[in-house]
Short mmCIF file of C-alpha atoms in Angstrom, two decimals:
data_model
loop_
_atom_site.label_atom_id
_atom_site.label_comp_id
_atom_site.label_asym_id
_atom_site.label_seq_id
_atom_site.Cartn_x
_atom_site.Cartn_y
_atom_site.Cartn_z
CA UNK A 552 6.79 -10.32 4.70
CA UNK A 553 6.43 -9.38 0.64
CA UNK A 554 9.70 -9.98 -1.86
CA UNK A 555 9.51 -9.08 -5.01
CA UNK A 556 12.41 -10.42 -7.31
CA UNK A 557 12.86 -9.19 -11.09
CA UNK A 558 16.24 -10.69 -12.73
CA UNK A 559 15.53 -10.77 -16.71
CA UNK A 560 12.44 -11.93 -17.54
CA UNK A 561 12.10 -13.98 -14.44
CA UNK A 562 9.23 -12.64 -11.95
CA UNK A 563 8.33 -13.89 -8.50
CA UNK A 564 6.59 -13.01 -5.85
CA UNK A 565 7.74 -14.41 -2.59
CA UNK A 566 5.66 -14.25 0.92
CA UNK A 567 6.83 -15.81 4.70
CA UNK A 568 4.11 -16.10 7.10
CA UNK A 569 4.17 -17.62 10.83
CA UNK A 570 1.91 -20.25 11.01
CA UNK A 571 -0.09 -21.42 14.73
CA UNK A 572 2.73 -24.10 15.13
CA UNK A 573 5.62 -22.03 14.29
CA UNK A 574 6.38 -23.34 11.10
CA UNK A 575 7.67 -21.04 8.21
CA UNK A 576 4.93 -20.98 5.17
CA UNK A 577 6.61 -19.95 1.55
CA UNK A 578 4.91 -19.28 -1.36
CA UNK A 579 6.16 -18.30 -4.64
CA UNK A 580 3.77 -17.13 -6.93
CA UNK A 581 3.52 -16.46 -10.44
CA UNK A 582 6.89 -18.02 -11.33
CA UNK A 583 8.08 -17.82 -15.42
CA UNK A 584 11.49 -17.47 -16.49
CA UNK A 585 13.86 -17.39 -19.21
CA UNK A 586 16.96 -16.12 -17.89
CA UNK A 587 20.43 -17.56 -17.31
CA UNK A 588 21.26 -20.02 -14.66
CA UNK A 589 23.58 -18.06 -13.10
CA UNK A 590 20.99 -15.63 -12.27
CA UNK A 591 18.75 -18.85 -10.80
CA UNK A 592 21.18 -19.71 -8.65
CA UNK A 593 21.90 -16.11 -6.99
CA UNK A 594 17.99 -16.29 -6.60
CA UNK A 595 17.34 -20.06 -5.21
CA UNK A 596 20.46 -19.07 -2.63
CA UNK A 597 18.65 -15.17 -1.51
CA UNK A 598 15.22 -17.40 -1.16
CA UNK A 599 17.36 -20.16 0.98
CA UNK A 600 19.15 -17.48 3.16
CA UNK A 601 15.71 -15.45 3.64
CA UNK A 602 14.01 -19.24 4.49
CA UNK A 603 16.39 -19.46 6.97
CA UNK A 604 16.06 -15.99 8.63
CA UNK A 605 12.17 -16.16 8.69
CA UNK A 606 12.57 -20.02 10.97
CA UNK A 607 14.75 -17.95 13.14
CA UNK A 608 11.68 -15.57 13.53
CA UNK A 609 9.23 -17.77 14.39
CA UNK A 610 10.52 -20.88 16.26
CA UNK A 611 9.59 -19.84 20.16
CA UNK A 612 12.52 -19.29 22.44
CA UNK A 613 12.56 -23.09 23.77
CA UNK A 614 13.52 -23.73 19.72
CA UNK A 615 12.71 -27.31 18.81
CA UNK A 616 11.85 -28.40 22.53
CA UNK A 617 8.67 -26.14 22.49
CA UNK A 618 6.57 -29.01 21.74
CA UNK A 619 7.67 -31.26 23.69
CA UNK A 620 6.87 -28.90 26.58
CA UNK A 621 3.83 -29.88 28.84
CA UNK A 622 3.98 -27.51 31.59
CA UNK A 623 5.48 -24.26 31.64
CA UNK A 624 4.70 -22.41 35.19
CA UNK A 625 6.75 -19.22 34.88
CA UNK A 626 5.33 -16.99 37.83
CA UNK A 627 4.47 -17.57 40.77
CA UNK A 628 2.31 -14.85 42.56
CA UNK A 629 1.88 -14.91 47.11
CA UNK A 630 -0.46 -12.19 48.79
CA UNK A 631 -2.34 -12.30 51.94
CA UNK A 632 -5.03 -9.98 53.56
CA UNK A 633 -6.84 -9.98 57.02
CA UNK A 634 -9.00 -13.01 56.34
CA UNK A 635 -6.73 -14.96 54.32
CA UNK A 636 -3.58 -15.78 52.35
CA UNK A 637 -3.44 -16.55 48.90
CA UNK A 638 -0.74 -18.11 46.35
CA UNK A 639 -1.34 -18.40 42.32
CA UNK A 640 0.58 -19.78 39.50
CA UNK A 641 0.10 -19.12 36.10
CA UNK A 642 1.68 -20.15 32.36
CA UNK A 643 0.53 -22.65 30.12
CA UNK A 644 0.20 -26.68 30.05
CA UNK A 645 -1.10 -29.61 28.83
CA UNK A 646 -4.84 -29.96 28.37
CA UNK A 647 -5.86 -32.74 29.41
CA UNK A 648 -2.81 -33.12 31.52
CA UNK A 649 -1.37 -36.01 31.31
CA UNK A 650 1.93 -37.98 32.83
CA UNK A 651 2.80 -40.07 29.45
CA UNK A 652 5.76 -39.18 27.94
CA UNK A 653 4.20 -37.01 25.27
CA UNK A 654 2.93 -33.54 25.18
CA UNK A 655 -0.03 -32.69 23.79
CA UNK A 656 -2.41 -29.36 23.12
CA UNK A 657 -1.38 -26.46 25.71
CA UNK A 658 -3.92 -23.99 27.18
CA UNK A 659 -3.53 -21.02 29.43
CA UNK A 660 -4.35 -21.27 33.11
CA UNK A 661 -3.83 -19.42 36.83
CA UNK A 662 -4.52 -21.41 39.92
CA UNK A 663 -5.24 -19.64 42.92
CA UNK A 664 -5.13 -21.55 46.45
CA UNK A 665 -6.01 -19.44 49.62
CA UNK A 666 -6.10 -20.30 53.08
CA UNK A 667 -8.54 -19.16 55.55
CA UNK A 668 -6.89 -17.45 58.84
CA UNK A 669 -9.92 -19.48 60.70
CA UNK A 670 -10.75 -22.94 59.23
CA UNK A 671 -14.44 -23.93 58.68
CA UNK A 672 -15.03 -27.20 56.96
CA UNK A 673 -18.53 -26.23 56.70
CA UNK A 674 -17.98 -22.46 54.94
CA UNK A 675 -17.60 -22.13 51.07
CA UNK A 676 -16.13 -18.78 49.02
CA UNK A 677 -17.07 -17.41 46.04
CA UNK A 678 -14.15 -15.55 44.21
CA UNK A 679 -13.63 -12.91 41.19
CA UNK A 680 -10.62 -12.00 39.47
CA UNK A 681 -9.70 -10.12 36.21
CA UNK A 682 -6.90 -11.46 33.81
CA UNK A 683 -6.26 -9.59 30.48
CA UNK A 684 -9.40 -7.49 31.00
CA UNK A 685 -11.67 -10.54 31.16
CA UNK A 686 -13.45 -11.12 34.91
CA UNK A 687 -13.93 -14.36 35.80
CA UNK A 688 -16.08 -15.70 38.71
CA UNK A 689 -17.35 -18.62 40.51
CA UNK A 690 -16.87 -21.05 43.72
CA UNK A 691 -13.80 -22.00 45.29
CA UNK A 692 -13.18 -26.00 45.58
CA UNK A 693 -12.15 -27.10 49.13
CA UNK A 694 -9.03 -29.57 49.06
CA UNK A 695 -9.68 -32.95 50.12
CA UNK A 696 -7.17 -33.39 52.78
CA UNK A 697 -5.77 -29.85 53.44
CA UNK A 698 -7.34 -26.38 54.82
CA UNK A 699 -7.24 -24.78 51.40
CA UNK A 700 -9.82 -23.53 48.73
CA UNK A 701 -8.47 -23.50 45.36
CA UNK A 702 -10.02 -22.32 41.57
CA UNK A 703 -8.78 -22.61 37.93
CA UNK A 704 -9.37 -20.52 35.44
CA UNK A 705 -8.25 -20.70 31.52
CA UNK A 706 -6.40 -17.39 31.52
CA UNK A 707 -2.29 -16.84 32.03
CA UNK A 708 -1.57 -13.65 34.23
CA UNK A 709 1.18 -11.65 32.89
CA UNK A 710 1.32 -8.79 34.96
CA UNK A 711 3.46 -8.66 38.35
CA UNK A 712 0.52 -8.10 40.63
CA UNK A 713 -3.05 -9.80 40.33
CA UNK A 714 -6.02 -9.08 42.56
CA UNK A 715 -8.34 -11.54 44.10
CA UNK A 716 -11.56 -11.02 45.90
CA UNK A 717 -12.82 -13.89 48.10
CA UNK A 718 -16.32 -13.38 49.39
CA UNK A 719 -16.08 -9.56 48.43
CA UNK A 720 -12.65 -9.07 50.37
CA UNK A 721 -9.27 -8.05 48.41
CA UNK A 722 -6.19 -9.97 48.13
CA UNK A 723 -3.52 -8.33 46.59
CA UNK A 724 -0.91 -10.94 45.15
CA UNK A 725 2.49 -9.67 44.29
CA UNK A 726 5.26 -11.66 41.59
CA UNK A 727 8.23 -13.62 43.86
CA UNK A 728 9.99 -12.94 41.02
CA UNK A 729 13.02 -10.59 40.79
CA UNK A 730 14.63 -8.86 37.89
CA UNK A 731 17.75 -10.89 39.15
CA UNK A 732 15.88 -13.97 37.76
CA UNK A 733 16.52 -15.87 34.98
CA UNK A 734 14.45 -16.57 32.83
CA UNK A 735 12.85 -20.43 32.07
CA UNK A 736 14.32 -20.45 28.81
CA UNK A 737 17.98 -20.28 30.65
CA UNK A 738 16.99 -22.31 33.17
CA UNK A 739 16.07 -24.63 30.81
CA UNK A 740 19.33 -24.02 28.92
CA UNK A 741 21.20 -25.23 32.42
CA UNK A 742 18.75 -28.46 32.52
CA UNK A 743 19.77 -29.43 29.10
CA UNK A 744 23.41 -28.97 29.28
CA UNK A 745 23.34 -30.94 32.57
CA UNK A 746 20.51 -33.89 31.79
CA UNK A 747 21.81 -34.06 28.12
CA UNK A 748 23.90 -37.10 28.72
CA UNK A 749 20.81 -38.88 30.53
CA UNK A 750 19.66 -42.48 28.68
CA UNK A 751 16.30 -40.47 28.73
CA UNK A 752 17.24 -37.32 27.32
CA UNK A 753 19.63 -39.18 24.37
CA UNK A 754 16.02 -41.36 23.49
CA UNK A 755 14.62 -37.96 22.43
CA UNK A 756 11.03 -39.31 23.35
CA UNK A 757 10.33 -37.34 26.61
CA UNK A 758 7.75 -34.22 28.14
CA UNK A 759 9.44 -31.42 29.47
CA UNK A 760 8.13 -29.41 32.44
CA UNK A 761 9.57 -25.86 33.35
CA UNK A 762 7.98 -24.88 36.96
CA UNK A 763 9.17 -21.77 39.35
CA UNK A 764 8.16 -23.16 42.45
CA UNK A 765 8.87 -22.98 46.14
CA UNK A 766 11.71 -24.29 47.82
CA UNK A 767 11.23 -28.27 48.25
CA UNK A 768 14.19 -29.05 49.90
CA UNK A 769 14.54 -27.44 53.08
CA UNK A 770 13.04 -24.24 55.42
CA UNK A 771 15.60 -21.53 54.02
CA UNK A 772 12.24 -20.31 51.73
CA UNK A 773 12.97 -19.10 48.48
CA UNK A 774 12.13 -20.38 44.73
CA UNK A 775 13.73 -22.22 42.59
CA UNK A 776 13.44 -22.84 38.56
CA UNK A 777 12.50 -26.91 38.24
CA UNK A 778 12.88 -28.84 34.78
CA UNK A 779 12.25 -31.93 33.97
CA UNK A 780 12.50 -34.94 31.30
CA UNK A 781 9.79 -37.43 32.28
CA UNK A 782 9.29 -40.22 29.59
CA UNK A 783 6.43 -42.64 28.57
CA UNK A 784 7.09 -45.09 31.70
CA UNK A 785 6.71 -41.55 33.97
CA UNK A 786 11.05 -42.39 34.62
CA UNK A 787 12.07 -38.50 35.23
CA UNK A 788 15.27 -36.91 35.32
CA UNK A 789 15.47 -33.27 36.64
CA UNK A 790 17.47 -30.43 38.33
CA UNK A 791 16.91 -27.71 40.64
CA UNK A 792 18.22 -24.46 39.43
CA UNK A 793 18.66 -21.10 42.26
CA UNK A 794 17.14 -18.41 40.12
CA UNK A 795 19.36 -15.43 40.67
CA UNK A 796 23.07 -17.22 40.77
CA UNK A 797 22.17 -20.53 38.56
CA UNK A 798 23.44 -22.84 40.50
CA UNK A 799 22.05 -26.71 40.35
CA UNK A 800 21.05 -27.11 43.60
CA UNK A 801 19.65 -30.90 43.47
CA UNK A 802 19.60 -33.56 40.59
CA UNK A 803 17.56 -36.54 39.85
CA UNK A 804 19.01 -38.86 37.23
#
């Protein structure tokens, strides 16, 4: 965004920009002046009001907590087909992930998991997918102690279906989402409000994690929104939030 000021003989050129971390750049170039203070003042005041306006522009929704955010799973996508059925979840986290207390660089991802209708320890998949209009292909990796395949790639699906083909067989995976969902940002807004008062949370040195995931606490089915405050001794303290009514469902503190 391009200001252009002119009081008296006073000329400067004043440009806002959005920087990769969400910071506000300002320059001001070509500044001379020789005009009245009064007329400073009105300026410094428009530039300080506009400064203000532009950080409101550019901070992400989670404001100030963004960076402190080291997983943020916001969809969670279930399909099956004849041969097998299939869950993904996709957003951004941590890279390397790491349990510590601090959050470092983020990077896209999806994992997939499927599970075979008829287990073979002995059989391996190949799989293909498209994300954003890029195709990505490769070998499923067999779980160590369950009947699942699983693969990663570095890509975050925003659409409400996604397609996987296993071995040249379609999957069609469909959003659990709702438009009676909240969104992570509000759910996050309900963490906050109730964790707030934690020792942890008051320390201010904490990772966050935001996951939609499936119901942990009993075999009514359903998702929930789960946030966290884990600090550098991996002590956590987190809600359960029901996505459509907002109700805390379960606390750890």
């Amino acid at each position: 965004m391009l200001f252009h000021s002119q009081q008296g003989e006073f000329h400067c050129y004043i440009e806002f920009f959005c920087l990769k971390n969400n910071k506000v750049g300002l320059f001001c170039l070509g500044a001379a002046y020789a005009c009245g203070m009064k007329k400073i003042s009105f300026f410094v005041l428009f530039v300080l009001v506009l400064s203000v306006l532009a950080l409101s522009a550019c901070s992400g929704a989670l404001g100030k907590y963004e960076k402190s955010v080291s997983e943020y799973r916001d969809n969670v996508y279930v399909g099956s087909s004849s041969g097998f059925t299939a869950e993904a979840v996709s957003g951004y986290r941590e890279a390397p992930f790491e349990i510590d207390g601090k959050s470092g660089s983020k990077a896209d991802f999806c994992l997939v998991t499927i599970t075979p209708a008829s287990y073979d320890p002995t059989k391996e998949y190949t799989y293909s997918v498209t994300l954003n209009g890029v195709e990505y292909t490769g070998d499923f990796v067999k779980h160590p102690f369950e009947n699942t395949y699983s693969f990663e790639v570095a890509a975050r699906c925003v659409d409400n279906t996604l397609t996987v083909t296993v071995d040249g067989e379609n999957i069609e995976l469909a959003s659990v989402k709702t438009e009676q969902y909240i969104t992570p940002e509000k759910a996050f807004e309900i963490a906050l409000k109730r964790l707030g008062s934690t020792q942890i949370v008051k320390n201010g040195k904490y990772e966050i994690y935001i996951r939609l995931i499936a119901n942990p606490i009993n075999a009514a089915g359903g998702y929930f929104w789960y946030v966290a405050f884990v600090d550098e001794s991996q002590e956590t303290v987190a809600v359960l939030i029901h996505p459509e009514n907002m109700e805390i469902t379960a606390v750890r503190e």
